């Protein structure tokens, strides 16, 4: 039995190594000059390779199609990733938020371990080889056409990734293969993505810690997260914003929002309005003649003050002893609910993961085999699955790869 795996990312390399390790001939085709280009940039070059938790808890971190992933994650839970890496010379450590990294802090060590695993099991890795077509005759896999040859095979595993960070090779080719072979493609959208908002002039680079960001859709709060966020030159980013974006994108279709979306930031979540009012009064009374814009710097970052005062409709030069009770109430409310209209999501190419892809209702969740074409499998980000930050997405790539590899060995 000859298996061709298309795509040398986490999913493809792991799958190929398992298939060859089980005794089947396996050819891995990667269009780049090396494998694992995306893995190299994961976790800011450190690769947050999985999330330290049980299979059950892992599924809570999956945003799209957690039910579909249940079997895959139970078959290959986070501990299996840790065990695999440890037994292949990559000790791991667990950091804040149950994020698992290699002890060396080098994504490259993870890529090398996977590559060594694949090569030592006998996988034939063909680099600079772009698959152009998957050939099916009478409903059966016949082979793949690459940029320079036809490779006959019995099974094909498509591990071509999503459509974000296309410079790493993930250009959405797998969607075209799947579509041509009759599969439904759920619209690819940005997930774990920055949000474009108005009114952030002068804030680029400002990072806020210990704040709560809430997503409001058509006037209703849909989710909120506590932690760290960042202002960019045209919007909001950072961990809690990325997390919110993976739910906000449900209201994003055809490149625009279909609902009114806002993000409201509580700059002082540890204080209720009464405590905050007392704090303000204390600050005001210590310098009664000072301009409010100067007094507020004790409460929040300087660069945020013009925006807070503008949203509270208070003149920045107003002396604090002239601030009325109503103005103070408005100010308090703004500090607890600094609100930005979300105009757009960052381009799909800049998203950490792609939501959408091959419709999982046409895929067997135990084997990742297409329900339409025997011997055709889809693994990793090419599927319509996505999860929060924290090591979930690489784990999904490995777990789905494990399912397909096992099935190819049956
Ligand atoms: C900046 C960034 C940081 C991230 N950090 C993390 C993190 O720390 N933890 C985490 O869990 N997730 C992280 N992710 C997400 C994670 O990297 C991906 O979800 C995961 O790597 C997907 O693996 P994959 O194997 O499915 O696809 P990919 O890694 O995208 O691999 C697909 C491969 O297929 C190849 N290919 C595509 N088309 C063809 C073709 N026609 N012929 C031949 N080869 C082809 C591509 O060149 C590519 O090498 C991050 C993503 C980004 C962009």
XYZ file of C-alpha atoms and ligand atoms in Angstrom:
463
model
C 0.000 0.000 0.000
C 1.409 3.402 -0.976
C 0.224 6.491 0.893
C 0.918 10.033 -0.298
C 0.721 12.801 2.293
C 0.299 16.308 0.853
C 1.807 19.042 3.030
C 4.723 18.974 5.446
C 3.317 20.869 8.414
C 2.727 19.404 11.873
C -0.168 17.250 10.669
C 1.485 15.961 7.500
C 4.916 15.099 8.905
C 3.478 13.359 11.959
C 0.967 11.435 9.864
C 3.634 10.349 7.361
C 5.962 9.181 10.150
C 3.224 7.076 11.720
C 2.188 5.555 8.378
C 5.752 4.606 7.447
C 6.431 3.427 11.009
C 3.488 1.054 10.641
C 5.036 -0.537 7.574
C 3.391 1.218 4.631
C 5.275 2.991 1.873
C 4.787 6.723 2.431
C 5.723 9.735 0.325
C 5.449 13.216 1.833
C 5.145 16.072 -0.657
C 5.931 19.608 0.494
C 5.953 22.574 -1.811
C 8.454 24.590 0.247
C 12.194 24.047 0.335
C 11.820 22.726 3.894
C 9.128 21.290 6.103
C 7.374 22.936 9.061
C 7.635 26.586 7.991
C 4.533 27.532 9.958
C 5.584 25.548 13.023
C 8.792 27.551 13.002
C 6.892 30.766 13.757
C 4.435 29.297 16.259
C 4.459 30.636 19.796
C 6.809 33.436 18.693
C 9.417 30.872 17.656
C 9.024 28.801 20.835
C 6.090 26.601 19.630
C 3.330 26.193 22.163
C 2.922 22.600 21.091
C -0.063 21.526 23.164
C -2.270 22.441 26.112
C -1.667 20.639 29.398
C -5.081 19.185 30.216
C -7.267 16.116 29.867
C -9.004 15.240 26.617
C -12.307 16.308 28.185
C -11.020 19.757 29.164
C -9.250 20.150 25.835
C -12.558 20.048 23.998
C -13.714 23.147 25.942
C -10.949 25.068 24.165
C -12.174 24.083 20.726
C -14.287 26.819 19.147
C -15.500 25.108 15.977
C -16.632 21.477 15.749
C -15.524 20.208 19.143
C -17.931 17.269 18.829
C -16.306 16.195 15.577
C -12.879 16.251 17.279
C -13.926 14.220 20.333
C -12.756 10.841 19.030
C -9.468 12.231 17.671
C -8.585 13.987 20.930
C -9.477 10.991 23.103
C -7.351 8.765 20.833
C -4.425 11.204 20.985
C -4.770 13.569 23.980
C -2.255 16.281 24.950
C -0.318 13.819 27.135
C 0.390 11.725 24.016
C 2.040 14.743 22.381
C 4.152 15.352 25.481
C 5.115 11.648 25.658
C 5.945 11.573 21.944
C 8.221 14.600 22.233
C 9.919 13.396 25.418
C 10.639 10.018 23.815
C 12.067 11.753 20.750
C 14.532 13.891 22.669
C 12.435 17.031 23.235
C 11.661 17.548 26.934
C 8.761 19.908 27.530
C 7.666 22.333 30.242
C 4.288 23.719 31.244
C 4.000 27.493 31.469
C 1.322 29.928 32.696
C -2.100 29.060 31.348
C -1.160 25.362 30.901
C 0.782 26.120 27.724
C 3.321 23.432 26.842
C 6.647 24.464 25.262
C 9.913 22.671 24.564
C 12.347 23.228 27.467
C 14.775 24.662 24.903
C 12.201 27.319 23.858
C 13.028 26.446 20.253
C 10.278 25.561 17.769
C 13.055 24.205 15.605
C 13.646 21.354 18.069
C 10.033 20.268 17.590
C 10.328 20.390 13.791
C 13.612 18.441 13.888
C 12.066 15.769 16.121
C 9.125 15.295 13.752
C 11.385 15.281 10.708
C 13.769 12.765 12.264
C 10.814 10.587 13.255
C 9.496 10.625 9.684
C 12.853 10.046 7.988
C 13.982 7.297 10.367
C 10.702 5.466 9.747
C 11.449 5.568 6.019
C 9.217 8.381 4.767
C 10.382 9.634 1.402
C 10.229 13.432 1.743
C 10.054 15.326 -1.529
C 10.614 19.057 -1.044
C 9.914 21.788 -3.632
C 7.070 19.580 -4.799
C 3.708 21.196 -5.199
C 0.664 18.981 -5.629
C -1.574 20.276 -8.409
C -4.278 17.621 -8.491
C -5.532 14.507 -6.761
C -6.596 11.964 -9.377
C -9.647 9.847 -8.652
C -11.108 7.267 -11.024
C -14.371 5.410 -10.416
C -14.546 6.904 -6.932
C -11.098 5.553 -6.012
C -7.762 7.270 -5.465
C -5.357 6.695 -8.349
C -2.549 9.129 -7.590
C -1.453 12.765 -7.362
C -0.112 15.120 -10.005
C 2.712 17.360 -8.866
C 4.510 20.206 -10.612
C 6.773 17.633 -12.274
C 5.348 14.117 -12.166
C 2.428 11.796 -11.592
C 2.741 9.689 -8.445
C 0.480 6.654 -8.363
C -0.825 5.734 -4.905
C -3.627 3.999 -3.034
C -4.396 6.641 -0.423
C -3.937 10.391 -0.112
C -3.834 12.386 3.112
C -4.417 16.106 2.537
C -2.533 18.105 5.205
C -2.230 21.415 3.390
C -3.236 23.670 6.303
C -5.525 26.693 6.234
C -5.234 29.982 4.416
C -3.465 32.273 6.843
C 0.211 33.291 6.842
C 0.332 32.167 3.213
C 4.085 32.888 3.057
C 4.509 29.661 5.059
C 2.920 27.697 2.209
C -0.636 27.445 3.540
C -2.389 28.948 0.546
C -5.650 27.033 0.711
C -4.761 24.439 -1.964
C -6.496 21.730 0.038
C -9.813 23.571 -0.247
C -9.525 23.487 -4.051
C -8.704 19.735 -4.051
C -11.613 19.005 -1.712
C -14.045 21.146 -3.675
C -13.089 19.607 -7.004
C -13.744 16.180 -5.502
C -17.248 17.202 -4.434
C -16.725 18.412 -0.860
C -18.400 21.393 0.642
C -16.064 24.168 1.802
C -17.196 26.265 4.755
C -16.188 29.876 4.058
C -12.627 30.430 5.315
C -12.507 33.320 7.815
C -9.917 34.756 10.182
C -9.830 33.212 13.669
C -7.523 34.348 16.467
C -7.216 37.611 14.613
C -6.698 41.278 15.434
C -9.758 43.535 15.188
C -9.834 46.793 13.257
C -11.468 49.642 15.181
C -11.689 53.427 14.964
C -10.407 55.827 17.593
C -7.059 54.297 18.542
C -4.809 57.062 17.195
C -1.600 57.339 19.191
C -2.112 54.055 21.019
C -0.075 51.673 18.838
C 2.084 49.462 21.032
C 0.222 50.196 24.269
C -0.274 46.964 26.174
C -2.833 46.622 28.975
C -2.588 43.922 31.637
C -5.343 42.715 33.972
C -8.221 44.188 31.984
C -11.469 42.577 30.851
C -12.565 42.803 27.216
C -16.163 42.045 26.328
C -17.583 41.402 22.847
C -20.981 43.000 22.275
C -23.002 41.956 19.243
C -26.171 43.879 18.400
C -26.215 45.236 21.940
C -25.774 41.853 23.672
C -22.648 40.646 25.425
C -21.543 37.355 23.847
C -18.313 36.719 25.745
C -15.684 38.360 27.905
C -12.096 37.541 28.848
C -9.709 38.811 31.503
C -6.003 39.243 30.808
C -3.692 41.091 28.479
C -4.418 43.052 25.307
C -2.588 45.324 22.935
C -3.385 48.339 20.744
C -2.134 48.266 17.151
C -1.942 51.178 14.688
C -5.489 50.432 13.541
C -7.116 48.311 16.192
C -6.962 45.820 19.011
C -4.921 42.662 19.457
C -3.244 40.594 22.180
C -4.379 37.357 23.829
C -7.861 38.288 25.099
C -8.777 40.072 21.849
C -7.621 37.110 19.734
C -9.775 34.848 21.862
C -12.819 37.104 21.450
C -12.226 37.273 17.687
C -12.820 33.531 17.355
C -16.420 34.076 18.466
C -16.914 37.467 16.836
C -16.120 35.901 13.436
C -19.486 34.118 13.551
C -20.955 37.499 12.636
C -18.490 38.066 9.783
C -19.462 36.929 6.300
C -18.133 37.677 2.841
C -15.483 39.994 4.285
C -17.797 42.140 6.402
C -19.790 42.124 9.606
C -23.457 41.210 9.352
C -24.155 42.540 12.862
C -23.052 45.545 14.853
C -19.983 44.477 16.843
C -18.317 46.403 19.661
C -15.564 45.613 22.136
C -15.898 47.114 25.583
C -12.873 47.222 27.877
C -13.076 47.353 31.638
C -9.820 49.084 32.573
C -10.315 48.449 36.293
C -12.089 45.104 36.681
C -10.864 44.707 40.279
C -12.798 47.819 41.401
C -16.575 48.244 41.322
C -17.996 51.664 40.471
C -18.313 52.686 44.117
C -14.668 51.838 44.874
C -13.573 53.545 41.693
C -15.578 56.668 42.589
C -13.876 56.827 45.996
C -10.505 56.475 44.302
C -11.322 59.283 41.843
C -12.541 61.593 44.609
C -9.316 60.968 46.522
C -7.200 61.784 43.451
C -9.322 64.876 42.694
C -9.142 66.269 46.239
C -5.346 66.017 46.400
C -4.973 68.401 43.408
C -8.309 70.314 43.127
C -7.115 72.903 40.609
C -5.343 70.515 38.249
C -6.684 69.711 34.775
C -8.515 66.416 34.712
C -6.227 65.058 31.959
C -3.269 65.323 34.363
C -5.033 63.832 37.366
C -6.198 60.752 35.486
C -2.629 59.661 34.801
C -2.600 58.158 38.299
C -5.396 55.826 37.183
C -4.562 54.801 33.640
C -1.867 55.022 30.960
C -1.274 58.574 29.729
C -1.940 57.777 26.081
C -5.412 56.447 26.911
C -6.544 59.625 28.695
C -7.613 61.629 25.588
C -9.722 58.671 24.436
C -11.322 58.139 27.835
C -12.151 61.851 28.128
C -13.452 62.001 24.574
C -15.754 59.002 25.159
C -16.890 60.559 28.487
C -17.375 63.905 26.692
C -15.271 65.832 29.221
C -12.919 68.671 28.216
C -9.344 67.532 29.022
C -8.393 70.926 30.516
C -11.357 71.056 32.901
C -10.148 71.601 36.495
C -11.110 68.639 38.662
C -12.907 70.875 41.207
C -15.309 71.839 38.367
C -16.196 68.231 37.432
C -19.884 67.661 38.130
C -21.299 64.513 39.748
C -22.862 63.562 36.408
C -19.542 64.002 34.627
C -17.823 61.865 37.261
C -20.448 59.167 36.776
C -19.889 59.283 33.019
C -16.139 59.091 33.559
C -16.497 56.063 35.835
C -18.714 54.393 33.315
C -16.161 55.006 30.563
C -13.285 53.571 32.599
C -15.401 50.438 33.149
C -16.696 50.361 29.556
C -14.219 51.933 27.147
C -15.953 50.978 23.925
C -14.767 50.592 20.346
C -16.874 49.880 17.243
C -15.312 46.960 15.397
C -15.172 47.834 11.705
C -13.385 44.802 10.346
C -11.228 41.817 11.150
C -7.555 41.747 10.195
C -6.993 40.105 6.808
C -7.209 36.316 6.769
C -3.533 36.212 5.846
C -2.683 37.750 9.245
C -4.924 35.475 11.298
C -3.297 32.870 13.534
C -5.721 30.230 12.297
C -8.377 29.832 9.641
C -11.925 29.152 10.677
C -13.771 27.244 7.945
C -12.457 24.711 5.474
C -13.493 21.175 4.590
C -17.005 20.546 5.904
C -16.604 17.983 8.693
C -20.061 16.519 8.083
C -18.463 14.858 5.040
C -15.559 13.433 7.063
C -15.524 10.353 9.302
C -14.521 11.675 12.772
C -12.770 8.429 13.766
C -10.555 8.107 10.682
C -10.597 11.549 8.985
C -11.545 9.731 5.778
C -13.802 11.466 3.303
C -17.307 10.036 3.265
C -17.371 10.764 -0.476
C -14.095 9.241 -1.666
C -12.534 6.109 -0.220
C -8.866 6.435 0.589
C -8.925 10.244 0.787
C -8.217 11.818 4.190
C -8.104 15.408 5.499
C -6.087 16.318 8.606
C -5.109 19.478 10.463
C -6.152 23.029 9.746
C -7.567 22.260 6.275
C -10.612 20.952 8.172
C -13.323 23.269 9.472
C -11.968 23.175 13.020
C -10.315 25.855 15.136
C -9.570 26.483 18.780
C -8.338 29.140 21.183
C -4.681 30.075 21.654
C -2.750 27.942 24.112
C -1.423 25.012 22.077
C -4.793 23.727 20.963
C -4.326 24.103 17.217
C -1.078 22.135 16.873
C -2.613 19.445 19.094
C -5.601 19.244 16.742
C -3.222 18.849 13.787
C -1.420 15.960 15.522
C -4.558 14.242 16.809
C -6.316 14.277 13.435
C -3.088 13.089 11.765
C -2.974 10.175 14.204
C -6.525 9.102 13.210
C -5.744 9.118 9.490
C -2.431 7.295 9.969
C -4.099 4.527 11.969
C -6.784 4.205 9.294
C -4.137 3.997 6.545
C -2.582 1.078 8.391
C -5.784 -0.961 8.629
C 2.019 33.220 13.803
C 1.367 31.928 14.231
C 1.596 31.434 15.513
C 0.971 30.267 15.926
N 1.251 29.791 17.174
C 0.673 28.625 17.582
C 1.034 28.040 18.830
O 1.933 28.528 19.524
N 0.374 26.918 19.197
C -0.582 26.313 18.413
O -1.155 25.300 18.820
N -0.886 26.820 17.203
C -0.279 27.930 16.764
N -0.566 28.414 15.508
C -1.480 27.639 14.631
C -0.771 26.365 14.139
O 0.524 26.735 13.688
C -1.524 25.687 12.993
O -2.875 25.506 13.319
C -0.909 24.326 12.669
O 0.486 24.449 12.477
C -1.552 23.745 11.425
O -0.826 22.621 11.011
P -1.135 21.907 9.624
O -0.104 20.829 9.501
O -2.557 21.546 9.532
O -0.891 23.015 8.511
P 0.403 23.876 8.127
O 1.347 23.962 9.236
O -0.137 25.122 7.543
O 1.113 22.993 7.002
C 0.602 22.853 5.707
C 1.746 22.513 4.794
O 1.232 22.114 3.515
C 2.059 22.647 2.493
N 1.256 22.718 1.272
C 0.150 23.466 1.049
N -0.327 23.251 -0.187
C 0.493 22.328 -0.758
C 0.533 21.714 -2.050
N -0.379 21.981 -2.986
N 1.519 20.814 -2.307
C 2.460 20.531 -1.366
N 2.474 21.086 -0.139
C 1.498 21.985 0.159
C 2.457 24.009 3.042
O 3.599 24.494 2.392
C 2.661 23.707 4.513
O 3.990 23.344 4.797
C 0.079 29.567 15.051
C -0.119 30.045 13.765
C 0.519 31.206 13.343
C 0.294 31.700 11.941
